[in-house]
N, CA, C and O atoms as a DFTB+ gen file, in Angstrom:
684 C
 N C O
     1  1       0.820      -1.197       0.000
     2  2       0.000       0.000       0.000
     3  2       0.863       1.261       0.000
     4  3       0.587       2.211      -0.733
     5  1       1.917       1.261       0.833
     6  2       2.803       2.419       0.906
     7  2       3.444       2.698      -0.454
     8  3       3.526       3.847      -0.889
     9  1       3.891       1.646      -1.110
    10  2       4.529       1.801      -2.426
    11  2       3.547       2.385      -3.447
    12  3       3.917       3.231      -4.261
    13  1       2.293       1.924      -3.397
    14  2       1.269       2.440      -4.298
    15  2       1.049       3.933      -4.076
    16  3       0.995       4.699      -5.039
    17  1       0.923       4.355      -2.821
    18  2       0.700       5.772      -2.492
    19  2       1.899       6.599      -2.957
    20  3       1.725       7.681      -3.518
    21  1       3.101       6.102      -2.730
    22  2       4.297       6.841      -3.148
    23  2       4.360       6.975      -4.662
    24  3       4.706       8.041      -5.172
    25  1       4.031       5.910      -5.387
    26  2       4.034       5.983      -6.859
    27  2       2.948       6.937      -7.358
    28  3       3.158       7.679      -8.318
    29  1       1.797       6.913      -6.705
    30  2       0.719       7.810      -7.077
    31  2       1.113       9.269      -6.837
    32  3       0.886      10.127      -7.691
    33  1       1.698       9.543      -5.685
    34  2       2.160      10.901      -5.389
    35  2       3.227      11.351      -6.385
    36  3       3.196      12.475      -6.885
    37  1       4.165      10.458      -6.662
    38  2       5.239      10.816      -7.590
    39  2       4.685      11.051      -8.998
    40  3       5.123      11.963      -9.700
    41  1       3.733      10.233      -9.397
    42  2       3.138      10.402     -10.724
    43  2       2.279      11.646     -10.832
    44  3       2.077      12.170     -11.927
    45  1       1.771      12.124      -9.702
    46  2       0.900      13.300      -9.738
    47  2       1.630      14.558     -10.179
    48  3       0.995      15.566     -10.489
    49  1       2.950      14.511     -10.211
    50  2       3.704      15.679     -10.691
    51  2       3.321      16.022     -12.126
    52  3       3.470      17.170     -12.546
    53  1       2.831      15.046     -12.882
    54  2       2.437      15.285     -14.265
    55  2       1.198      16.172     -14.365
    56  3       0.870      16.659     -15.448
    57  1       0.511      16.385     -13.249
    58  2      -0.619      17.314     -13.250
    59  2      -0.149      18.747     -13.499
    60  3      -0.936      19.607     -13.894
    61  1       1.142      18.994     -13.266
    62  2       1.704      20.319     -13.534
    63  2       1.944      20.565     -15.029
    64  3       1.995      21.716     -15.462
    65  1       2.090      19.504     -15.812
    66  2       2.409      19.657     -17.241
    67  2       1.393      20.542     -17.978
    68  3       1.809      21.425     -18.729
    69  1       0.077      20.343     -17.794
    70  2      -0.865      21.240     -18.487
    71  2      -0.740      22.698     -18.045
    72  3      -1.015      23.611     -18.823
    73  1      -0.327      22.913     -16.804
    74  2      -0.136      24.283     -16.325
    75  2       1.007      24.934     -17.085
    76  3       0.907      26.089     -17.498
    77  1       2.103      24.186     -17.270
    78  2       3.235      24.731     -18.025
    79  2       2.870      24.929     -19.485
    80  3       3.353      25.871     -20.114
    81  1       2.025      24.061     -20.042
    82  2       1.529      24.276     -21.405
    83  2       0.666      25.535     -21.463
    84  3       0.698      26.273     -22.448
    85  1      -0.099      25.772     -20.410
    86  2      -0.903      26.990     -20.337
    87  2      -0.043      28.238     -20.355
    88  3      -0.437      29.269     -20.902
    89  1       1.144      28.140     -19.748
    90  2       2.063      29.288     -19.785
    91  2       2.527      29.584     -21.211
    92  3       2.824      30.731     -21.546
    93  1       2.588      28.547     -22.046
    94  2       2.925      28.778     -23.455
    95  2       1.831      29.615     -24.123
    96  3       2.125      30.447     -24.982
    97  1       0.580      29.398     -23.735
    98  2      -0.516      30.223     -24.261
    99  2      -0.423      31.654     -23.744
   100  3      -0.786      32.601     -24.441
   101  1       0.068      31.802     -22.511
   102  2       0.295      33.142     -21.965
   103  2       1.327      33.876     -22.823
   104  3       1.200      35.078     -23.059
   105  1       2.345      33.153     -23.287
   106  2       3.349      33.767     -24.176
   107  2       2.704      34.273     -25.464
   108  3       3.058      35.339     -25.965
   109  1       1.762      33.507     -25.992
   110  2       1.048      33.955     -27.193
   111  2       0.314      35.262     -26.899
   112  3       0.365      36.200     -27.695
   113  1      -0.365      35.321     -25.757
   114  2      -1.102      36.532     -25.382
   115  2      -0.146      37.722     -25.224
   116  3      -0.457      38.831     -25.659
   117  1       1.008      37.492     -24.604
   118  2       1.997      38.567     -24.442
   119  2       2.491      39.021     -25.814
   120  3       2.651      40.217     -26.058
   121  1       2.730      38.062     -26.706
   122  2       3.179      38.400     -28.062
   123  2       2.161      39.228     -28.814
   124  3       2.523      40.191     -29.491
   125  1       0.884      38.865     -28.704
   126  2      -0.177      39.628     -29.366
   127  2      -0.205      41.052     -28.819
   128  3      -0.275      42.010     -29.589
   129  1      -0.152      41.197     -27.495
   130  2      -0.178      42.525     -26.877
   131  2       1.052      43.337     -27.286
   132  3       0.950      44.535     -27.551
   133  1       2.223      42.675     -27.336
   134  2       3.460      43.347     -27.724
   135  2       3.326      43.946     -29.130
   136  3       3.639      45.117     -29.347
   137  1       2.856      43.127     -30.083
   138  2       2.756      43.622     -31.450
   139  2       1.600      44.601     -31.632
   140  3       1.633      45.434     -32.538
   141  1       0.594      44.510     -30.794
   142  2      -0.461      45.523     -30.793
   143  2       0.129      46.877     -30.393
   144  3      -0.200      47.902     -30.990
   145  1       0.995      46.877     -29.385
   146  2       1.647      48.113     -28.951
   147  2       2.630      48.639     -30.004
   148  3       2.725      49.849     -30.210
   149  1       3.359      47.738     -30.669
   150  2       4.254      48.152     -31.772
   151  2       3.436      48.828     -32.871
   152  3       3.825      49.875     -33.388
   153  1       2.306      48.224     -33.221
   154  2       1.429      48.801     -34.234
   155  2       0.970      50.199     -33.810
   156  3       0.964      51.132     -34.612
   157  1       0.587      50.325     -32.541
   158  2       0.156      51.622     -32.022
   159  2       1.292      52.636     -32.102
   160  3       1.074      53.790     -32.471
   161  1       2.494      52.209     -31.758
   162  2       3.658      53.102     -31.824
   163  2       3.897      53.576     -33.253
   164  3       4.072      54.771     -33.492
   165  1       3.906      52.652     -34.195
   166  2       4.220      53.012     -35.580
   167  2       3.136      53.850     -36.237
   168  3       3.432      54.720     -37.056
   169  1       1.883      53.594     -35.886
   170  2       0.802      54.361     -36.521
   171  2       0.588      55.736     -35.899
   172  3      -0.052      56.590     -36.511
   173  1       1.108      55.968     -34.701
   174  2       0.938      57.260     -34.034
   175  2       2.262      57.958     -33.749
   176  3       2.310      58.914     -32.975
   177  1       3.308      57.491     -34.360
   178  2       4.651      57.984     -34.063
   179  2       4.781      59.496     -34.279
   180  3       5.358      60.188     -33.439
   181  1       4.263      60.010     -35.376
   182  2       4.457      61.417     -35.700
   183  2       3.680      62.358     -34.793
   184  3       4.117      63.486     -34.569
   185  1       2.542      61.927     -34.266
   186  2       1.756      62.803     -33.388
   187  2       2.017      62.550     -31.910
   188  3       1.492      63.262     -31.054
   189  1       2.815      61.553     -31.610
   190  2       3.083      61.163     -30.221
   191  2       4.142      62.077     -29.592
   192  3       5.139      62.414     -30.230
   193  1       3.915      62.470     -28.350
   194  2       4.929      63.244     -27.642
   195  2       6.083      62.321     -27.253
   196  3       5.939      61.099     -27.222
   197  1       7.217      62.929     -26.959
   198  2       8.387      62.139     -26.571
   199  2       8.122      61.335     -25.299
   200  3       8.502      60.167     -25.211
   201  1       7.477      61.949     -24.325
   202  2       7.215      61.235     -23.067
   203  2       6.247      60.071     -23.282
   204  3       6.404      59.016     -22.666
   205  1       5.243      60.253     -24.154
   206  2       4.331      59.146     -24.450
   207  2       5.048      58.015     -25.178
   208  3       4.769      56.839     -24.946
   209  1       5.975      58.383     -26.061
   210  2       6.740      57.368     -26.765
   211  2       7.625      56.594     -25.780
   212  3       7.734      55.371     -25.871
   213  1       8.249      57.301     -24.849
   214  2       9.080      56.640     -23.839
   215  2       8.224      55.705     -22.994
   216  3       8.642      54.588     -22.691
   217  1       7.030      56.149     -22.612
   218  2       6.123      55.299     -21.837
   219  2       5.756      54.033     -22.605
   220  3       5.724      52.940     -22.040
   221  1       5.482      54.190     -23.884
   222  2       5.123      53.038     -24.705
   223  2       6.306      52.080     -24.845
   224  3       6.129      50.864     -24.769
   225  1       7.499      52.613     -25.046
   226  2       8.696      51.780     -25.167
   227  2       8.976      51.052     -23.853
   228  3       9.346      49.878     -23.861
   229  1       8.803      51.738     -22.739
   230  2       8.970      51.079     -21.438
   231  2       7.947      49.956     -21.271
   232  3       8.256      48.913     -20.695
   233  1       6.754      50.167     -21.764
   234  2       5.741      49.105     -21.740
   235  2       6.160      47.901     -22.569
   236  3       5.919      46.760     -22.175
   237  1       6.794      48.151     -23.726
   238  2       7.294      47.057     -24.569
   239  2       8.408      46.282     -23.863
   240  3       8.458      45.053     -23.911
   241  1       9.294      47.025     -23.212
   242  2      10.374      46.373     -22.455
   243  2       9.773      45.548     -21.321
   244  3      10.217      44.431     -21.055
   245  1       8.781      46.093     -20.668
   246  2       8.092      45.394     -19.591
   247  2       7.482      44.082     -20.100
   248  3       7.622      43.041     -19.457
   249  1       6.811      44.131     -21.246
   250  2       6.225      42.924     -21.818
   251  2       7.296      41.891     -22.159
   252  3       7.091      40.694     -21.960
   253  1       8.429      42.349     -22.669
   254  2       9.495      41.392     -23.006
   255  2      10.076      40.748     -21.748
   256  3      10.402      39.561     -21.752
   257  1      10.206      41.522     -20.679
   258  2      10.686      40.954     -19.414
   259  2       9.691      39.945     -18.840
   260  3      10.085      38.891     -18.340
   261  1       8.418      40.271     -18.915
   262  2       7.398      39.349     -18.426
   263  2       7.413      38.070     -19.270
   264  3       7.285      36.971     -18.730
   265  1       7.567      38.208     -20.579
   266  2       7.658      37.031     -21.450
   267  2       8.861      36.165     -21.105
   268  3       8.756      34.939     -21.066
   269  1       9.993      36.791     -20.858
   270  2      11.187      36.040     -20.464
   271  2      10.981      35.333     -19.137
   272  3      11.437      34.205     -18.949
   273  1      10.299      35.990     -18.227
   274  2       9.988      35.410     -16.931
   275  2       9.090      34.181     -17.094
   276  3       9.293      33.168     -16.425
   277  1       8.112      34.273     -17.971
   278  2       7.219      33.142     -18.229
   279  2       8.009      31.963     -18.792
   280  3       7.801      30.824     -18.374
   281  1       8.914      32.228     -19.736
   282  2       9.740      31.158     -20.314
   283  2      10.588      30.492     -19.235
   284  3      10.687      29.267     -19.175
   285  1      11.196      31.312     -18.387
   286  2      12.041      30.782     -17.322
   287  2      11.234      29.886     -16.382
   288  3      11.680      28.792     -16.034
   289  1      10.065      30.335     -15.974
   290  2       9.226      29.549     -15.072
   291  2       8.735      28.286     -15.775
   292  3       8.723      27.204     -15.187
   293  1       8.337      28.428     -17.016
   294  2       7.803      27.303     -17.761
   295  2       8.837      26.178     -17.898
   296  3       8.551      25.026     -17.573
   297  1      10.029      26.513     -18.376
   298  2      11.042      25.483     -18.602
   299  2      11.647      24.948     -17.317
   300  3      11.728      23.736     -17.119
   301  1      12.070      25.849     -16.449
   302  2      12.742      25.364     -15.244
   303  2      11.750      24.690     -14.304
   304  3      12.105      23.726     -13.626
   305  1      10.514      25.179     -14.252
   306  2       9.497      24.518     -13.439
   307  2       9.222      23.114     -13.948
   308  3       9.139      22.170     -13.164
   309  1       9.081      22.977     -15.248
   310  2       8.860      21.651     -15.837
   311  2      10.031      20.725     -15.519
   312  3       9.835      19.584     -15.100
   313  1      11.247      21.224     -15.721
   314  2      12.423      20.388     -15.472
   315  2      12.604      20.050     -13.997
   316  3      13.021      18.939     -13.670
   317  1      12.303      20.975     -13.110
   318  2      12.492      20.721     -11.682
   319  2      11.404      19.837     -11.087
   320  3      11.673      19.069     -10.163
   321  1      10.181      19.931     -11.603
   322  2       9.075      19.266     -10.930
   323  2       8.367      18.191     -11.746
   324  3       7.612      17.401     -11.180
   325  1       8.588      18.136     -13.064
   326  2       7.881      17.152     -13.878
   327  2       8.852      16.163     -14.504
   328  3       8.872      14.993     -14.122
   329  1       9.651      16.612     -15.453
   330  2      10.543      15.708     -16.160
   331  2      11.649      16.501     -16.839
   332  3      11.484      17.683     -17.144
   333  1      12.770      15.845     -17.071
   334  2      13.878      16.495     -17.761
   335  2      13.499      16.711     -19.220
   336  3      12.872      15.851     -19.839
   337  1      13.879      17.857     -19.763
   338  2      13.622      18.150     -21.174
   339  2      14.791      17.597     -21.974
   340  3      15.937      18.006     -21.787
   341  1      14.486      16.661     -22.869
   342  2      15.527      16.039     -23.690
   343  2      15.648      16.792     -24.999
   344  3      14.764      16.733     -25.854
   345  1      16.761      17.501     -25.142
   346  2      17.042      18.268     -26.354
   347  2      18.174      17.552     -27.092
   348  3      19.178      17.172     -26.488
   349  1      18.002      17.374     -28.390
   350  2      19.046      16.749     -29.199
   351  2      20.272      17.639     -29.237
   352  3      20.158      18.859     -29.115
   353  1      21.430      17.050     -29.402
   354  2      22.693      17.797     -29.417
   355  2      22.713      18.885     -30.481
   356  3      23.246      19.964     -30.223
   357  1      22.160      18.652     -31.653
   358  2      22.191      19.632     -32.726
   359  2      21.194      20.764     -32.545
   360  3      21.292      21.795     -33.210
   361  1      20.223      20.573     -31.636
   362  2      19.196      21.597     -31.417
   363  2      19.769      22.777     -30.640
   364  3      20.817      22.675     -30.004
   365  1      19.068      23.879     -30.707
   366  2      19.476      25.107     -30.041
   367  2      19.037      25.050     -28.585
   368  3      17.907      25.418     -28.263
   369  1      19.922      24.591     -27.701
   370  2      19.581      24.421     -26.286
   371  2      19.936      25.682     -25.502
   372  3      21.011      26.256     -25.678
   373  1      19.022      26.101     -24.638
   374  2      19.269      27.244     -23.767
   375  2      20.376      26.882     -22.777
   376  3      20.362      25.790     -22.209
   377  1      21.317      27.773     -22.570
   378  2      22.489      27.484     -21.733
   379  2      22.101      27.162     -20.294
   380  3      22.763      26.346     -19.653
   381  1      21.057      27.776     -19.776
   382  2      20.678      27.592     -18.377
   383  2      19.742      26.410     -18.162
   384  3      19.445      26.059     -17.021
   385  1      19.271      25.789     -19.251
   386  2      18.325      24.697     -19.127
   387  2      18.940      23.540     -18.346
   388  3      20.024      23.064     -18.685
   389  1      18.266      23.101     -17.329
   390  2      18.747      22.009     -16.491
   391  2      19.660      22.459     -15.370
   392  3      20.115      21.636     -14.576
   393  1      19.939      23.762     -15.290
   394  2      20.853      24.276     -14.268
   395  2      20.162      25.106     -13.195
   396  3      20.799      25.503     -12.220
   397  1      18.879      25.371     -13.357
   398  2      18.154      26.187     -12.379
   399  2      17.421      25.285     -11.396
   400  3      16.443      24.629     -11.756
   401  1      17.894      25.255     -10.159
   402  2      17.140      24.539      -9.140
   403  2      16.055      25.478      -8.606
   404  3      15.991      26.643      -8.996
   405  1      15.217      24.975      -7.727
   406  2      14.095      25.776      -7.225
   407  2      14.576      27.047      -6.523
   408  3      13.949      28.097      -6.660
   409  1      15.677      26.968      -5.772
   410  2      16.204      28.145      -5.070
   411  2      16.713      29.201      -6.033
   412  3      16.436      30.388      -5.864
   413  1      17.455      28.775      -7.039
   414  2      17.974      29.712      -8.038
   415  2      16.825      30.325      -8.831
   416  3      16.856      31.509      -9.166
   417  1      15.811      29.513      -9.129
   418  2      14.646      30.026      -9.847
   419  2      13.956      31.121      -9.037
   420  3      13.553      32.143      -9.593
   421  1      13.818      30.915      -7.726
   422  2      13.203      31.938      -6.876
   423  2      14.000      33.235      -6.923
   424  3      13.419      34.319      -6.971
   425  1      15.328      33.130      -6.908
   426  2      16.159      34.333      -6.970
   427  2      15.994      35.052      -8.307
   428  3      15.886      36.277      -8.349
   429  1      15.975      34.291      -9.389
   430  2      15.799      34.896     -10.709
   431  2      14.410      35.522     -10.838
   432  3      14.260      36.582     -11.445
   433  1      13.413      34.878     -10.278
   434  2      12.063      35.446     -10.293
   435  2      12.015      36.748      -9.507
   436  3      11.423      37.732      -9.952
   437  1      12.644      36.746      -8.330
   438  2      12.667      37.961      -7.506
   439  2      13.372      39.097      -8.248
   440  3      12.908      40.237      -8.234
   441  1      14.496      38.780      -8.896
   442  2      15.221      39.809      -9.652
   443  2      14.382      40.315     -10.822
   444  3      14.394      41.509     -11.124
   445  1      13.658      39.419     -11.479
   446  2      12.797      39.833     -12.591
   447  2      11.650      40.706     -12.107
   448  3      11.290      41.682     -12.765
   449  1      11.080      40.362     -10.971
   450  2       9.991      41.171     -10.413
   451  2      10.497      42.569     -10.064
   452  3       9.799      43.558     -10.291
   453  1      11.711      42.654      -9.513
   454  2      12.300      43.966      -9.218
   455  2      12.500      44.751     -10.507
   456  3      12.221      45.949     -10.548
   457  1      12.982      44.089     -11.568
   458  2      13.187      44.781     -12.851
   459  2      11.857      45.267     -13.425
   460  3      11.771      46.391     -13.920
   461  1      10.836      44.441     -13.364
   462  2       9.515      44.830     -13.867
   463  2       8.954      45.976     -13.033
   464  3       8.391      46.926     -13.577
   465  1       9.107      45.889     -11.726
   466  2       8.656      46.962     -10.840
   467  2       9.407      48.261     -11.135
   468  3       8.825      49.345     -11.099
   469  1      10.695      48.142     -11.425
   470  2      11.497      49.331     -11.762
   471  2      10.965      50.017     -13.007
   472  3      10.904      51.245     -13.071
   473  1      10.581      49.226     -13.992
   474  2      10.041      49.804     -15.228
   475  2       8.715      50.498     -14.948
   476  3       8.465      51.589     -15.459
   477  1       7.866      49.875     -14.144
   478  2       6.598      50.524     -13.810
   479  2       6.835      51.828     -13.048
   480  3       6.157      52.827     -13.288
   481  1       7.788      51.809     -12.143
   482  2       8.098      53.021     -11.391
   483  2       8.658      54.099     -12.315
   484  3       8.312      55.273     -12.181
   485  1       9.512      53.708     -13.244
   486  2      10.054      54.659     -14.212
   487  2       8.944      55.251     -15.077
   488  3       8.968      56.437     -15.405
   489  1       7.969      54.411     -15.446
   490  2       6.822      54.922     -16.207
   491  2       6.072      55.992     -15.416
   492  3       5.640      56.999     -15.977
   493  1       5.924      55.773     -14.139
   494  2       5.236      56.755     -13.300
   495  2       6.052      58.044     -13.187
   496  3       5.486      59.137     -13.180
   497  1       7.383      57.919     -13.097
   498  2       8.233      59.105     -13.003
   499  2       8.209      59.913     -14.298
   500  3       8.255      61.143     -14.268
   501  1       8.138      59.220     -15.429
   502  2       8.053      59.936     -16.715
   503  2       6.728      60.689     -16.796
   504  3       6.647      61.756     -17.405
   505  1       5.711      60.135     -16.188
   506  2       4.370      60.715     -16.223
   507  2       4.048      61.460     -14.926
   508  3       2.879      61.595     -14.566
   509  1       5.077      61.945     -14.223
   510  2       4.936      62.484     -12.867
   511  2       3.956      63.662     -12.736
   512  3       3.316      63.786     -11.692
   513  1       3.811      64.519     -13.734
   514  2       2.835      65.616     -13.552
   515  2       1.393      65.119     -13.387
   516  3       0.555      65.820     -12.820
   517  1       1.108      63.912     -13.883
   518  2      -0.252      63.385     -13.848
   519  2      -0.459      62.337     -12.754
   520  3      -1.530      61.735     -12.675
   521  1       0.549      62.112     -11.911
   522  2       0.445      61.087     -10.868
   523  2       0.324      61.773      -9.511
   524  3       1.192      62.562      -9.138
   525  1      -0.737      61.481      -8.772
   526  2      -0.876      62.073      -7.439
   527  2       0.277      61.642      -6.528
   528  3       0.757      60.511      -6.615
   529  1       0.712      62.546      -5.663
   530  2       1.862      62.286      -4.784
   531  2       1.663      61.043      -3.921
   532  3       2.587      60.250      -3.740
   533  1       0.462      60.881      -3.394
   534  2       0.208      59.727      -2.527
   535  2       0.328      58.416      -3.318
   536  3       0.860      57.427      -2.813
   537  1      -0.160      58.420      -4.530
   538  2      -0.065      57.225      -5.373
   539  2       1.404      56.927      -5.706
   540  3       1.824      55.771      -5.679
   541  1       2.169      57.956      -6.016
   542  2       3.587      57.783      -6.302
   543  2       4.331      57.238      -5.083
   544  3       5.213      56.388      -5.213
   545  1       3.968      57.735      -3.903
   546  2       4.583      57.246      -2.669
   547  2       4.344      55.735      -2.522
   548  3       5.256      54.993      -2.157
   549  1       3.119      55.287      -2.806
   550  2       2.813      53.857      -2.690
   551  2       3.573      53.036      -3.725
   552  3       4.005      51.921      -3.434
   553  1       3.738      53.578      -4.933
   554  2       4.543      52.879      -5.943
   555  2       5.977      52.688      -5.451
   556  3       6.552      51.610      -5.604
   557  1       6.547      53.730      -4.865
   558  2       7.923      53.643      -4.353
   559  2       7.997      52.644      -3.197
   560  3       8.925      51.837      -3.135
   561  1       7.034      52.693      -2.290
   562  2       7.031      51.757      -1.156
   563  2       6.922      50.317      -1.642
   564  3       7.640      49.440      -1.162
   565  1       6.040      50.077      -2.577
   566  2       5.881      48.718      -3.110
   567  2       7.156      48.263      -3.808
   568  3       7.595      47.127      -3.632
   569  1       7.754      49.159      -4.604
   570  2       9.003      48.816      -5.290
   571  2      10.114      48.497      -4.281
   572  3      10.823      47.501      -4.428
   573  1      10.257      49.335      -3.270
   574  2      11.284      49.087      -2.253
   575  2      11.020      47.785      -1.499
   576  3      11.958      47.097      -1.096
   577  1       9.753      47.450      -1.311
   578  2       9.413      46.167      -0.687
   579  2       9.900      45.013      -1.552
   580  3      10.445      44.038      -1.034
   581  1       9.708      45.115      -2.874
   582  2      10.218      44.080      -3.782
   583  2      11.739      43.996      -3.712
   584  3      12.300      42.901      -3.673
   585  1      12.404      45.145      -3.696
   586  2      13.870      45.169      -3.651
   587  2      14.374      44.512      -2.362
   588  3      15.250      43.649      -2.402
   589  1      13.819      44.925      -1.226
   590  2      14.253      44.367       0.056
   591  2      13.953      42.868       0.108
   592  3      14.774      42.089       0.594
   593  1      12.793      42.464      -0.384
   594  2      12.445      41.038      -0.394
   595  2      13.432      40.237      -1.232
   596  3      13.867      39.160      -0.823
   597  1      13.787      40.758      -2.404
   598  2      14.746      40.052      -3.266
   599  2      16.112      39.964      -2.591
   600  3      16.767      38.923      -2.643
   601  1      16.542      41.058      -1.957
   602  2      17.830      41.035      -1.260
   603  2      17.820      40.036      -0.108
   604  3      18.777      39.283       0.070
   605  1      16.751      40.028       0.668
   606  2      16.657      39.084       1.781
   607  2      16.581      37.640       1.292
   608  3      17.164      36.743       1.901
   609  1      15.873      37.421       0.207
   610  2      15.798      36.081      -0.371
   611  2      17.184      35.617      -0.824
   612  3      17.566      34.469      -0.601
   613  1      17.926      36.517      -1.459
   614  2      19.292      36.185      -1.866
   615  2      20.202      35.917      -0.692
   616  3      21.013      34.991      -0.723
   617  1      20.071      36.722       0.338
   618  2      20.887      36.533       1.543
   619  2      20.565      35.204       2.224
   620  3      21.472      34.473       2.620
   621  1      19.285      34.894       2.359
   622  2      18.884      33.623       2.960
   623  2      19.369      32.436       2.129
   624  3      19.832      31.433       2.673
   625  1      19.259      32.559       0.815
   626  2      19.734      31.489      -0.055
   627  2      21.236      31.286       0.103
   628  3      21.721      30.157       0.170
   629  1      21.956      32.386       0.160
   630  2      23.413      32.299       0.317
   631  2      23.783      31.646       1.648
   632  3      24.669      30.794       1.707
   633  1      23.091      32.058       2.714
   634  2      23.389      31.503       4.033
   635  2      23.002      30.022       4.124
   636  3      23.690      29.237       4.777
   637  1      21.915      29.650       3.473
   638  2      21.392      28.293       3.622
   639  2      21.964      27.289       2.641
   640  3      22.241      26.148       3.012
   641  1      22.147      27.701       1.381
   642  2      22.424      26.717       0.349
   643  2      23.721      26.910      -0.416
   644  3      24.096      26.037      -1.198
   645  1      24.406      28.001      -0.223
   646  2      25.625      28.250      -0.998
   647  2      26.664      27.164      -0.772
   648  3      27.333      26.746      -1.716
   649  1      26.809      26.703       0.456
   650  2      27.807      25.675       0.721
   651  2      27.465      24.368       0.010
   652  3      28.360      23.640      -0.419
   653  1      26.172      24.072      -0.114
   654  2      25.766      22.854      -0.820
   655  2      26.058      22.966      -2.310
   656  3      26.501      22.001      -2.934
   657  1      25.810      24.145      -2.879
   658  2      26.077      24.325      -4.314
   659  2      27.572      24.302      -4.586
   660  3      28.014      23.693      -5.560
   661  1      28.364      24.963      -3.732
   662  2      29.815      24.964      -3.909
   663  2      30.372      23.559      -3.741
   664  3      31.284      23.154      -4.462
   665  1      29.823      22.824      -2.793
   666  2      30.304      21.464      -2.536
   667  2      30.016      20.564      -3.756
   668  3      30.814      19.690      -4.096
   669  1      28.862      20.795      -4.404
   670  2      28.510      20.004      -5.574
   671  2      29.416      20.261      -6.756
   672  3      29.552      19.389      -7.614
   673  1      30.045      21.433      -6.836
   674  2      30.942      21.757      -7.953
   675  2      32.262      21.030      -7.844
   676  3      32.939      20.816      -8.850
   677  1      32.641      20.642      -6.620
   678  2      33.925      19.992      -6.430
   679  2      33.893      18.544      -6.880
   680  3      34.942      17.973      -7.178
   681  1      32.728      17.940      -6.936
   682  2      32.643      16.517      -7.248
   683  2      32.164      16.238      -8.614
   684  3      32.047      15.075      -9.002
């Protein structure tokens, strides 16, 4: 009975596979939105103010960062929790594929969230005449919370797991 329960639990990891496939659909949605914004930029370029153009470009950068974040979660999550991705030698393999453990993934996610938050904050600063002071204060507080959280997560990871990762490199 114990062996059956353990095999069932271990096999249940495949329930995550459709979720990772769903993230591929999220990439399609991000791509559609990205090119919708490019179209908007190109069709309104001559009448657009410089600050509006900068805001739109920052939005495009934001979408690309979010897309990269989705790819990172999709691949490394699948590899860490479902199954190894078998890529043929001649195929174009991502250098980090198979090298991100759950702890490293959390750090990369935290860094990506800080980068995305930075872009949103920069968008607000570019549009500062139209942003109420109290709202801007909350944006800064939220951003600083992300920064401090990412730093603390990195510090905890270093204190807890760095010796294990370094030890694994020696063997």
